[in-house]
PDB file of C-alpha atoms in Angstrom:
ATOM      1  CA  MET A   1     128.141  95.947 109.028  1.00  0.00           C
ATOM      2  CA  THR A   2     125.100  97.258 110.884  1.00  0.00           C
ATOM      3  CA  ARG A   3     125.508  97.175 114.619  1.00  0.00           C
ATOM      4  CA  GLN A   4     122.807  95.396 116.612  1.00  0.00           C
ATOM      5  CA  HIS A   5     121.872  96.013 120.217  1.00  0.00           C
ATOM      6  CA  PRO A   6     120.556  93.300 122.495  1.00  0.00           C
ATOM      7  CA  SER A   7     116.950  93.578 123.518  1.00  0.00           C
ATOM      8  CA  PRO A   8     115.907  93.261 127.176  1.00  0.00           C
ATOM      9  CA  SER A   9     114.887  89.652 126.459  1.00  0.00           C
ATOM     10  CA  GLY A  10     118.359  88.839 125.198  1.00  0.00           C
ATOM     11  CA  GLU A  11     117.246  88.592 121.569  1.00  0.00           C
ATOM     12  CA  ALA A  12     118.966  90.574 118.848  1.00  0.00           C
ATOM     13  CA  ALA A  13     117.223  93.886 118.181  1.00  0.00           C
ATOM     14  CA  LEU A  14     116.188  95.056 114.731  1.00  0.00           C
ATOM     15  CA  PRO A  15     118.993  96.720 112.725  1.00  0.00           C
ATOM     16  CA  ALA A  16     119.518 100.390 113.603  1.00  0.00           C
ATOM     17  CA  THR A  17     118.185 102.994 111.215  1.00  0.00           C
ATOM     18  CA  THR A  18     120.505 103.283 108.265  1.00  0.00           C
ATOM     19  CA  THR A  19     122.141 106.550 107.236  1.00  0.00           C
ATOM     20  CA  ALA A  20     120.007 106.671 104.106  1.00  0.00           C
ATOM     21  CA  GLN A  21     116.817 106.321 106.130  1.00  0.00           C
ATOM     22  CA  ARG A  22     117.874 109.027 108.563  1.00  0.00           C
ATOM     23  CA  THR A  23     118.703 111.340 105.655  1.00  0.00           C
ATOM     24  CA  LEU A  24     115.341 110.664 104.072  1.00  0.00           C
ATOM     25  CA  LEU A  25     113.580 111.321 107.391  1.00  0.00           C
ATOM     26  CA  ARG A  26     115.380 114.640 107.777  1.00  0.00           C
ATOM     27  CA  LYS A  27     114.432 115.679 104.234  1.00  0.00           C
ATOM     28  CA  VAL A  28     110.780 114.752 104.757  1.00  0.00           C
ATOM     29  CA  THR A  29     110.676 116.580 108.089  1.00  0.00           C
ATOM     30  CA  SER A  30     112.321 119.646 106.570  1.00  0.00           C
ATOM     31  CA  ALA A  31     109.871 119.596 103.647  1.00  0.00           C
ATOM     32  CA  VAL A  32     106.877 119.384 105.994  1.00  0.00           C
ATOM     33  CA  VAL A  33     108.210 122.260 108.109  1.00  0.00           C
ATOM     34  CA  GLN A  34     108.797 124.416 105.025  1.00  0.00           C
ATOM     35  CA  LEU A  35     105.377 123.588 103.620  1.00  0.00           C
ATOM     36  CA  THR A  36     103.802 124.571 106.944  1.00  0.00           C
ATOM     37  CA  ARG A  37     105.706 127.856 106.946  1.00  0.00           C
ATOM     38  CA  PHE A  38     104.742 128.517 103.327  1.00  0.00           C
ATOM     39  CA  THR A  39     101.068 127.799 104.062  1.00  0.00           C
ATOM     40  CA  TRP A  40     101.079 130.137 107.072  1.00  0.00           C
ATOM     41  CA  LEU A  41     102.620 132.933 105.004  1.00  0.00           C
ATOM     42  CA  GLU A  42     100.020 132.357 102.277  1.00  0.00           C
ATOM     43  CA  VAL A  43      97.235 132.599 104.860  1.00  0.00           C
ATOM     44  CA  GLN A  44      98.631 135.937 106.030  1.00  0.00           C
ATOM     45  CA  CYS A  45      98.829 137.165 102.430  1.00  0.00           C
ATOM     46  CA  CYS A  46      95.194 136.146 101.931  1.00  0.00           C
ATOM     47  CA  LEU A  47      93.795 137.924 105.005  1.00  0.00           C
ATOM     48  CA  PHE A  48      91.891 140.480 102.938  1.00  0.00           C
ATOM     49  CA  PRO A  49      90.472 137.919 100.450  1.00  0.00           C
ATOM     50  CA  LEU A  50      89.569 135.628 103.366  1.00  0.00           C
ATOM     51  CA  ALA A  51      87.780 138.495 105.100  1.00  0.00           C
ATOM     52  CA  ILE A  52      85.796 139.245 101.926  1.00  0.00           C
ATOM     53  CA  PHE A  53      84.802 135.591 101.546  1.00  0.00           C
ATOM     54  CA  ALA A  54      83.847 135.436 105.216  1.00  0.00           C
ATOM     55  CA  GLY A  55      81.476 138.325 104.544  1.00  0.00           C
ATOM     56  CA  LEU A  56      80.037 136.553 101.502  1.00  0.00           C
ATOM     57  CA  ALA A  57      79.452 133.388 103.519  1.00  0.00           C
ATOM     58  CA  ALA A  58      77.924 135.199 106.506  1.00  0.00           C
ATOM     59  CA  SER A  59      75.645 137.354 104.340  1.00  0.00           C
ATOM     60  CA  ALA A  60      74.271 134.217 102.680  1.00  0.00           C
ATOM     61  CA  VAL A  61      72.865 132.838 105.954  1.00  0.00           C
ATOM     62  CA  VAL A  62      72.361 135.860 108.246  1.00  0.00           C
ATOM     63  CA  ASP A  63      69.277 138.082 108.152  1.00  0.00           C
ATOM     64  CA  LEU A  64      70.502 141.588 107.317  1.00  0.00           C
ATOM     65  CA  PRO A  65      68.772 144.924 108.008  1.00  0.00           C
ATOM     66  CA  ILE A  66      69.652 146.159 104.506  1.00  0.00           C
ATOM     67  CA  ALA A  67      69.970 144.538 101.076  1.00  0.00           C
ATOM     68  CA  ARG A  68      72.746 141.939 100.945  1.00  0.00           C
ATOM     69  CA  TYR A  69      74.893 143.577  98.273  1.00  0.00           C
ATOM     70  CA  ASP A  70      74.678 146.955 100.060  1.00  0.00           C
ATOM     71  CA  ALA A  71      75.678 145.307 103.329  1.00  0.00           C
ATOM     72  CA  LEU A  72      78.659 143.702 101.583  1.00  0.00           C
ATOM     73  CA  LEU A  73      79.823 147.107 100.332  1.00  0.00           C
ATOM     74  CA  VAL A  74      79.668 148.566 103.844  1.00  0.00           C
ATOM     75  CA  TYR A  75      81.461 145.501 105.170  1.00  0.00           C
ATOM     76  CA  ALA A  76      84.218 145.652 102.519  1.00  0.00           C
ATOM     77  CA  LEU A  77      84.825 149.338 103.196  1.00  0.00           C
ATOM     78  CA  ALA A  78      85.003 148.638 106.936  1.00  0.00           C
ATOM     79  CA  VAL A  79      87.499 145.790 106.362  1.00  0.00           C
ATOM     80  CA  THR A  80      89.664 148.053 104.191  1.00  0.00           C
ATOM     81  CA  ALA A  81      89.643 150.777 106.858  1.00  0.00           C
ATOM     82  CA  LEU A  82      90.397 148.258 109.617  1.00  0.00           C
ATOM     83  CA  PHE A  83      93.350 146.793 107.702  1.00  0.00           C
ATOM     84  CA  TRP A  84      94.751 150.296 107.228  1.00  0.00           C
ATOM     85  CA  VAL A  85      94.283 151.239 110.906  1.00  0.00           C
ATOM     86  CA  LEU A  86      95.929 147.987 112.031  1.00  0.00           C
ATOM     87  CA  ARG A  87      98.717 148.606 109.483  1.00  0.00           C
ATOM     88  CA  LEU A  88      98.054 145.305 107.757  1.00  0.00           C
ATOM     89  CA  GLU A  89      97.895 147.420 104.593  1.00  0.00           C
ATOM     90  CA  THR A  90      99.893 150.594 104.024  1.00  0.00           C
ATOM     91  CA  GLY A  91      98.318 153.727 102.605  1.00  0.00           C
ATOM     92  CA  ARG A  92     100.134 153.078  99.316  1.00  0.00           C
ATOM     93  CA  GLU A  93      98.775 149.536  99.187  1.00  0.00           C
ATOM     94  CA  VAL A  94      95.227 150.772  99.890  1.00  0.00           C
ATOM     95  CA  ALA A  95      95.590 153.173  96.944  1.00  0.00           C
ATOM     96  CA  VAL A  96      96.741 150.322  94.684  1.00  0.00           C
ATOM     97  CA  ILE A  97      93.822 148.184  95.888  1.00  0.00           C
ATOM     98  CA  PHE A  98      91.409 151.022  95.114  1.00  0.00           C
ATOM     99  CA  GLY A  99      92.821 151.114  91.594  1.00  0.00           C
ATOM    100  CA  PHE A 100      92.062 147.403  91.224  1.00  0.00           C
ATOM    101  CA  HIS A 101      88.538 148.096  92.438  1.00  0.00           C
ATOM    102  CA  LEU A 102      87.926 150.612  89.646  1.00  0.00           C
ATOM    103  CA  ILE A 103      89.437 148.391  86.943  1.00  0.00           C
ATOM    104  CA  GLY A 104      87.394 145.420  88.122  1.00  0.00           C
ATOM    105  CA  LEU A 105      84.186 147.432  88.410  1.00  0.00           C
ATOM    106  CA  ALA A 106      84.526 148.691  84.834  1.00  0.00           C
ATOM    107  CA  LEU A 107      84.931 145.112  83.596  1.00  0.00           C
ATOM    108  CA  GLU A 108      81.969 143.954  85.690  1.00  0.00           C
ATOM    109  CA  ILE A 109      79.669 146.639  84.255  1.00  0.00           C
ATOM    110  CA  PHE A 110      80.542 145.591  80.717  1.00  0.00           C
ATOM    111  CA  LYS A 111      80.235 141.844  81.367  1.00  0.00           C
ATOM    112  CA  VAL A 112      76.868 142.183  83.050  1.00  0.00           C
ATOM    113  CA  HIS A 113      75.669 144.393  80.184  1.00  0.00           C
ATOM    114  CA  VAL A 114      76.540 141.740  77.582  1.00  0.00           C
ATOM    115  CA  GLY A 115      75.058 138.939  79.710  1.00  0.00           C
ATOM    116  CA  SER A 116      78.243 137.088  80.652  1.00  0.00           C
ATOM    117  CA  TRP A 117      77.040 136.850  84.268  1.00  0.00           C
ATOM    118  CA  SER A 118      74.619 138.543  86.633  1.00  0.00           C
ATOM    119  CA  TYR A 119      74.038 139.551  90.254  1.00  0.00           C
ATOM    120  CA  PRO A 120      70.793 137.927  91.380  1.00  0.00           C
ATOM    121  CA  ASP A 121      70.462 139.387  94.894  1.00  0.00           C
ATOM    122  CA  GLU A 122      69.091 142.765  95.922  1.00  0.00           C
ATOM    123  CA  GLY A 123      71.036 145.982  96.395  1.00  0.00           C
ATOM    124  CA  LEU A 124      70.493 149.678  95.768  1.00  0.00           C
ATOM    125  CA  LEU A 125      74.131 150.706  95.488  1.00  0.00           C
ATOM    126  CA  ARG A 126      74.692 149.699  91.867  1.00  0.00           C
ATOM    127  CA  VAL A 127      76.240 151.162  88.741  1.00  0.00           C
ATOM    128  CA  GLY A 128      75.046 149.767  85.423  1.00  0.00           C
ATOM    129  CA  GLY A 129      73.317 146.901  87.246  1.00  0.00           C
ATOM    130  CA  VAL A 130      76.526 145.964  89.089  1.00  0.00           C
ATOM    131  CA  PRO A 131      76.708 146.214  92.897  1.00  0.00           C
ATOM    132  CA  LEU A 132      79.587 148.419  93.994  1.00  0.00           C
ATOM    133  CA  TYR A 133      80.961 145.774  96.331  1.00  0.00           C
ATOM    134  CA  SER A 134      81.951 143.603  93.334  1.00  0.00           C
ATOM    135  CA  GLY A 135      85.107 145.609  92.695  1.00  0.00           C
ATOM    136  CA  PHE A 136      86.461 144.448  96.038  1.00  0.00           C
ATOM    137  CA  MET A 137      86.840 140.927  94.684  1.00  0.00           C
ATOM    138  CA  TYR A 138      89.389 142.302  92.217  1.00  0.00           C
ATOM    139  CA  ALA A 139      90.862 144.456  94.977  1.00  0.00           C
ATOM    140  CA  ALA A 140      91.433 141.243  96.937  1.00  0.00           C
ATOM    141  CA  VAL A 141      93.799 140.092  94.169  1.00  0.00           C
ATOM    142  CA  GLY A 142      95.743 143.327  94.461  1.00  0.00           C
ATOM    143  CA  SER A 143      95.914 142.957  98.241  1.00  0.00           C
ATOM    144  CA  TYR A 144      97.309 139.436  97.909  1.00  0.00           C
ATOM    145  CA  ILE A 145     100.082 140.540  95.538  1.00  0.00           C
ATOM    146  CA  CYS A 146     101.033 143.504  97.744  1.00  0.00           C
ATOM    147  CA  GLN A 147     101.139 141.288 100.835  1.00  0.00           C
ATOM    148  CA  ALA A 148     103.153 138.613  99.036  1.00  0.00           C
ATOM    149  CA  PHE A 149     105.833 141.143  98.102  1.00  0.00           C
ATOM    150  CA  ARG A 150     106.235 142.058 101.756  1.00  0.00           C
ATOM    151  CA  ARG A 151     105.777 138.742 103.564  1.00  0.00           C
ATOM    152  CA  PHE A 152     107.734 136.570 101.108  1.00  0.00           C
ATOM    153  CA  ASP A 153     110.309 139.291 100.419  1.00  0.00           C
ATOM    154  CA  LEU A 154     109.652 138.891  96.705  1.00  0.00           C
ATOM    155  CA  ARG A 155     112.318 139.971  94.246  1.00  0.00           C
ATOM    156  CA  VAL A 156     111.797 139.904  90.489  1.00  0.00           C
ATOM    157  CA  ASP A 157     114.689 140.156  88.055  1.00  0.00           C
ATOM    158  CA  HIS A 158     114.914 140.634  84.285  1.00  0.00           C
ATOM    159  CA  PHE A 159     111.407 142.124  84.228  1.00  0.00           C
ATOM    160  CA  PRO A 160     110.622 143.462  80.718  1.00  0.00           C
ATOM    161  CA  VAL A 161     108.399 146.378  81.673  1.00  0.00           C
ATOM    162  CA  VAL A 162     107.173 147.666  78.314  1.00  0.00           C
ATOM    163  CA  PRO A 163     106.312 144.356  76.553  1.00  0.00           C
ATOM    164  CA  THR A 164     104.731 142.947  79.725  1.00  0.00           C
ATOM    165  CA  ALA A 165     102.631 146.082  80.215  1.00  0.00           C
ATOM    166  CA  MET A 166     101.533 145.972  76.570  1.00  0.00           C
ATOM    167  CA  LEU A 167     100.499 142.319  76.894  1.00  0.00           C
ATOM    168  CA  ALA A 168      98.669 143.039  80.157  1.00  0.00           C
ATOM    169  CA  VAL A 169      96.699 145.843  78.505  1.00  0.00           C
ATOM    170  CA  ALA A 170      95.985 143.545  75.538  1.00  0.00           C
ATOM    171  CA  ALA A 171      94.741 140.832  77.915  1.00  0.00           C
ATOM    172  CA  TYR A 172      92.412 143.300  79.639  1.00  0.00           C
ATOM    173  CA  ALA A 173      91.166 144.658  76.305  1.00  0.00           C
ATOM    174  CA  ASN A 174      90.541 141.122  75.039  1.00  0.00           C
ATOM    175  CA  PHE A 175      88.008 140.602  77.840  1.00  0.00           C
ATOM    176  CA  TYR A 176      85.948 143.247  76.019  1.00  0.00           C
ATOM    177  CA  THR A 177      86.781 142.751  72.363  1.00  0.00           C
ATOM    178  CA  HIS A 178      86.382 138.964  72.165  1.00  0.00           C
ATOM    179  CA  HIS A 179      82.607 139.501  72.092  1.00  0.00           C
ATOM    180  CA  TRP A 180      82.968 140.895  68.558  1.00  0.00           C
ATOM    181  CA  LEU A 181      86.506 140.058  67.436  1.00  0.00           C
ATOM    182  CA  PRO A 182      88.450 136.773  67.527  1.00  0.00           C
ATOM    183  CA  ASP A 183      89.446 135.665  71.027  1.00  0.00           C
ATOM    184  CA  VAL A 184      93.235 135.954  71.197  1.00  0.00           C
ATOM    185  CA  ARG A 185      93.794 135.074  74.865  1.00  0.00           C
ATOM    186  CA  TRP A 186      95.960 132.059  74.007  1.00  0.00           C
ATOM    187  CA  LEU A 187      98.077 134.189  71.695  1.00  0.00           C
ATOM    188  CA  ILE A 188      98.547 136.681  74.521  1.00  0.00           C
ATOM    189  CA  ALA A 189      99.377 133.846  76.915  1.00  0.00           C
ATOM    190  CA  VAL A 190     102.112 132.622  74.567  1.00  0.00           C
ATOM    191  CA  GLY A 191     103.373 136.188  74.374  1.00  0.00           C
ATOM    192  CA  PHE A 192     103.727 136.281  78.160  1.00  0.00           C
ATOM    193  CA  VAL A 193     105.712 133.035  78.148  1.00  0.00           C
ATOM    194  CA  VAL A 194     108.072 134.470  75.523  1.00  0.00           C
ATOM    195  CA  VAL A 195     108.709 137.910  77.051  1.00  0.00           C
ATOM    196  CA  LEU A 196     108.974 136.543  80.609  1.00  0.00           C
ATOM    197  CA  TRP A 197     111.245 133.648  79.633  1.00  0.00           C
ATOM    198  CA  ARG A 198     114.189 135.026  81.627  1.00  0.00           C
ATOM    199  CA  SER A 199     112.138 136.615  84.423  1.00  0.00           C
ATOM    200  CA  ARG A 200     112.391 134.891  87.796  1.00  0.00           C
ATOM    201  CA  VAL A 201     110.697 135.630  91.086  1.00  0.00           C
ATOM    202  CA  ALA A 202     112.622 134.841  94.281  1.00  0.00           C
ATOM    203  CA  PHE A 203     110.858 134.360  97.614  1.00  0.00           C
ATOM    204  CA  THR A 204     111.848 133.451 101.150  1.00  0.00           C
ATOM    205  CA  VAL A 205     110.339 130.753 103.367  1.00  0.00           C
ATOM    206  CA  GLY A 206     112.026 130.484 106.756  1.00  0.00           C
ATOM    207  CA  GLN A 207     115.762 130.638 106.117  1.00  0.00           C
ATOM    208  CA  ALA A 208     115.532 129.244 102.576  1.00  0.00           C
ATOM    209  CA  ARG A 209     115.381 131.241  99.356  1.00  0.00           C
ATOM    210  CA  TYR A 210     113.583 129.840  96.300  1.00  0.00           C
ATOM    211  CA  ARG A 211     113.229 130.911  92.671  1.00  0.00           C
ATOM    212  CA  MET A 212     110.635 130.155  90.024  1.00  0.00           C
ATOM    213  CA  PRO A 213     109.640 131.481  86.569  1.00  0.00           C
ATOM    214  CA  LEU A 214     107.403 134.533  86.878  1.00  0.00           C
ATOM    215  CA  SER A 215     104.968 133.234  84.253  1.00  0.00           C
ATOM    216  CA  VAL A 216     104.477 130.039  86.292  1.00  0.00           C
ATOM    217  CA  SER A 217     103.462 132.139  89.296  1.00  0.00           C
ATOM    218  CA  PHE A 218     100.720 133.780  87.174  1.00  0.00           C
ATOM    219  CA  VAL A 219      99.328 130.343  86.280  1.00  0.00           C
ATOM    220  CA  LEU A 220      99.385 129.155  89.904  1.00  0.00           C
ATOM    221  CA  ILE A 221      97.673 132.279  91.227  1.00  0.00           C
ATOM    222  CA  GLY A 222      95.130 132.007  88.406  1.00  0.00           C
ATOM    223  CA  PHE A 223      94.284 128.457  89.496  1.00  0.00           C
ATOM    224  CA  PHE A 224      93.543 129.485  93.071  1.00  0.00           C
ATOM    225  CA  LEU A 225      91.475 132.415  91.840  1.00  0.00           C
ATOM    226  CA  TRP A 226      89.459 129.963  89.740  1.00  0.00           C
ATOM    227  CA  VAL A 227      88.897 127.892  92.901  1.00  0.00           C
ATOM    228  CA  ALA A 228      87.844 131.074  94.720  1.00  0.00           C
ATOM    229  CA  GLU A 229      85.474 131.923  91.867  1.00  0.00           C
ATOM    230  CA  ASN A 230      83.762 128.577  92.303  1.00  0.00           C
ATOM    231  CA  ALA A 231      83.324 129.367  95.989  1.00  0.00           C
ATOM    232  CA  GLY A 232      82.042 132.854  95.184  1.00  0.00           C
ATOM    233  CA  THR A 233      79.386 131.686  92.726  1.00  0.00           C
ATOM    234  CA  PHE A 234      78.352 128.929  95.150  1.00  0.00           C
ATOM    235  CA  LEU A 235      77.730 131.613  97.787  1.00  0.00           C
ATOM    236  CA  GLY A 236      75.667 133.642  95.326  1.00  0.00           C
ATOM    237  CA  ALA A 237      78.135 136.502  94.976  1.00  0.00           C
ATOM    238  CA  TRP A 238      77.327 136.383  91.254  1.00  0.00           C
ATOM    239  CA  GLN A 239      76.245 133.706  88.806  1.00  0.00           C
ATOM    240  CA  TYR A 240      76.807 132.588  85.248  1.00  0.00           C
ATOM    241  CA  PRO A 241      73.854 131.823  82.950  1.00  0.00           C
ATOM    242  CA  SER A 242      74.574 128.076  83.311  1.00  0.00           C
ATOM    243  CA  GLN A 243      74.154 128.424  87.086  1.00  0.00           C
ATOM    244  CA  ALA A 244      70.719 130.059  86.970  1.00  0.00           C
ATOM    245  CA  GLN A 245      68.786 126.861  87.734  1.00  0.00           C
ATOM    246  CA  ILE A 246      71.347 124.920  89.752  1.00  0.00           C
ATOM    247  CA  TRP A 247      74.934 125.634  90.730  1.00  0.00           C
ATOM    248  CA  GLU A 248      77.685 123.968  88.733  1.00  0.00           C
ATOM    249  CA  MET A 249      81.444 124.414  88.635  1.00  0.00           C
ATOM    250  CA  VAL A 250      82.846 127.320  86.681  1.00  0.00           C
ATOM    251  CA  HIS A 251      84.339 126.237  83.374  1.00  0.00           C
ATOM    252  CA  THR A 252      88.070 125.521  83.620  1.00  0.00           C
ATOM    253  CA  GLY A 253      88.668 127.985  80.792  1.00  0.00           C
ATOM    254  CA  LYS A 254      88.210 130.714  83.399  1.00  0.00           C
ATOM    255  CA  TRP A 255      91.479 129.532  84.962  1.00  0.00           C
ATOM    256  CA  GLY A 256      93.320 130.985  81.967  1.00  0.00           C
ATOM    257  CA  SER A 257      91.274 134.181  82.162  1.00  0.00           C
ATOM    258  CA  TRP A 258      92.272 134.693  85.779  1.00  0.00           C
ATOM    259  CA  ALA A 259      95.938 134.011  84.988  1.00  0.00           C
ATOM    260  CA  LEU A 260      95.815 136.783  82.374  1.00  0.00           C
ATOM    261  CA  LEU A 261      94.064 139.143  84.777  1.00  0.00           C
ATOM    262  CA  VAL A 262      96.777 138.461  87.358  1.00  0.00           C
ATOM    263  CA  SER A 263      99.318 139.702  84.826  1.00  0.00           C
ATOM    264  CA  LEU A 264      97.609 143.098  84.778  1.00  0.00           C
ATOM    265  CA  SER A 265      97.476 143.126  88.581  1.00  0.00           C
ATOM    266  CA  PHE A 266     101.165 142.315  88.787  1.00  0.00           C
ATOM    267  CA  VAL A 267     102.130 145.035  86.310  1.00  0.00           C
ATOM    268  CA  LEU A 268     100.302 147.648  88.403  1.00  0.00           C
ATOM    269  CA  VAL A 269     102.022 146.541  91.610  1.00  0.00           C
ATOM    270  CA  ALA A 270     105.395 146.211  89.859  1.00  0.00           C
ATOM    271  CA  ALA A 271     105.103 149.807  88.644  1.00  0.00           C
ATOM    272  CA  VAL A 272     105.124 150.850  92.305  1.00  0.00           C
ATOM    273  CA  LYS A 273     107.771 148.358  93.420  1.00  0.00           C
ATOM    274  CA  MET A 274     110.244 149.525  90.775  1.00  0.00           C
ATOM    275  CA  ARG A 275     110.356 152.915  92.509  1.00  0.00           C
ATOM    276  CA  GLU A 276     111.436 151.647  95.911  1.00  0.00           C
ATOM    277  CA  GLY A 277     114.406 153.556  97.239  1.00  0.00           C
ATOM    278  CA  ARG A 278     113.676 156.541  95.023  1.00  0.00           C
ATOM    279  CA  PHE A 279     110.130 157.774  95.632  1.00  0.00           C
ATOM    280  CA  TYR A 280     109.424 155.864  98.862  1.00  0.00           C
ATOM    281  CA  GLY A 281     111.030 153.525 101.364  1.00  0.00           C
ATOM    282  CA  GLU A 282     114.615 153.788 102.547  1.00  0.00           C
ATOM    283  CA  ARG A 283     116.839 155.924 100.351  1.00  0.00           C
ATOM    284  CA  GLY A 284     119.054 153.753  98.181  1.00  0.00           C
ATOM    285  CA  ALA A 285     117.049 150.571  98.809  1.00  0.00           C
ATOM    286  CA  THR A 286     117.129 148.004  96.013  1.00  0.00           C
ATOM    287  CA  PRO A 287     113.752 147.947  94.209  1.00  0.00           C
ATOM    288  CA  ALA A 288     111.829 144.672  94.523  1.00  0.00           C
ATOM    289  CA  VAL A 289     111.361 144.582  90.749  1.00  0.00           C
ATOM    290  CA  GLN A 290     114.470 144.922  88.586  1.00  0.00           C
ATOM    291  CA  ARG A 291     113.941 145.991  84.992  1.00  0.00           C
ATOM    292  CA  ARG A 292     115.580 144.062  82.216  1.00  0.00           C
TER     293      ARG A 292
END
C-alpha cells in the first residue's frame, strides 16, 4: 500500500513516487549525463575539424588580403602548428595527419581532373587545379580518429590486419577505377562487414565502458562526414556539378563513400596503435589495437 502524507490543508496528498518511477527517473538522468559527457568528448575530438570549418565559414564572409584558398592554406598550417605547440596533437599524430593530407590531395587532383567536382574560388597555391588546403579536410578525419583513441581510451580487439588493409586499399582504388570499371563499393562494404564481424571497439564515457561493432563505427563516422560535406559545399569549399547554379544537398550515396574512406583512415592509425609499448609509449603497454 502506498503511504500518503497529509497536505497542509488536511487533504490527502498525491501518492508518493513509486519505486518504478524513481528507477526510471534515475535511468533517464544517468542517460542524459552520459550523453552530455559523450557529446563533450566528441567536441574535443573534433577540435581540428571544427577549426577548419570555422576558417571556411569566416573566409566566406570576410574580406581577405590574399585569395581565399591561399588564405585557407596558411590558416590550416597555422592551426596545425598551434595544436602541436599546445600539445593538442602529438608529433606522431601530426605526421599521421600529414599522411592523410597527401592521400586526400592525390584523390582530389584526380577527381577534379575527371570533373567529379571543382573549386570555384581563386587561389594561386594549386596542384593540378586543386588548392593545397583541400588535403586538410582529409587530415581532419585523421585528427578525429587520433583524438578519439586518446580521449575515449579506444581499444579494438580481433582486428584482422591484412584483410582489412586489403579492403581499405581496394576501397581507395575504387574511387579511381569506377570511372572506367564497374563500381564495386558495395561489394567492398560487404567484405568489411564479413572480415570485421568479430571486431569490437571499446570506449569509455565517464566511469562506464561500452562496446560496439567496429564496422558500425565506420558507418556512423561516415554519416557525420556526409553532414560535414554538405556544410563544406554550402560554404563554397568545393562544389559538385549539380551545385553550380544553386546549392543542393550532397547525394546520400556519398555517405557510403565516406564510410569506406574512414576504413582507410582507421587502418593507417591502427598501424601506429598496434606498436604501442614497443616502438613508442610506455614499455610493455598494451597496444590499443589487438590483432586477431
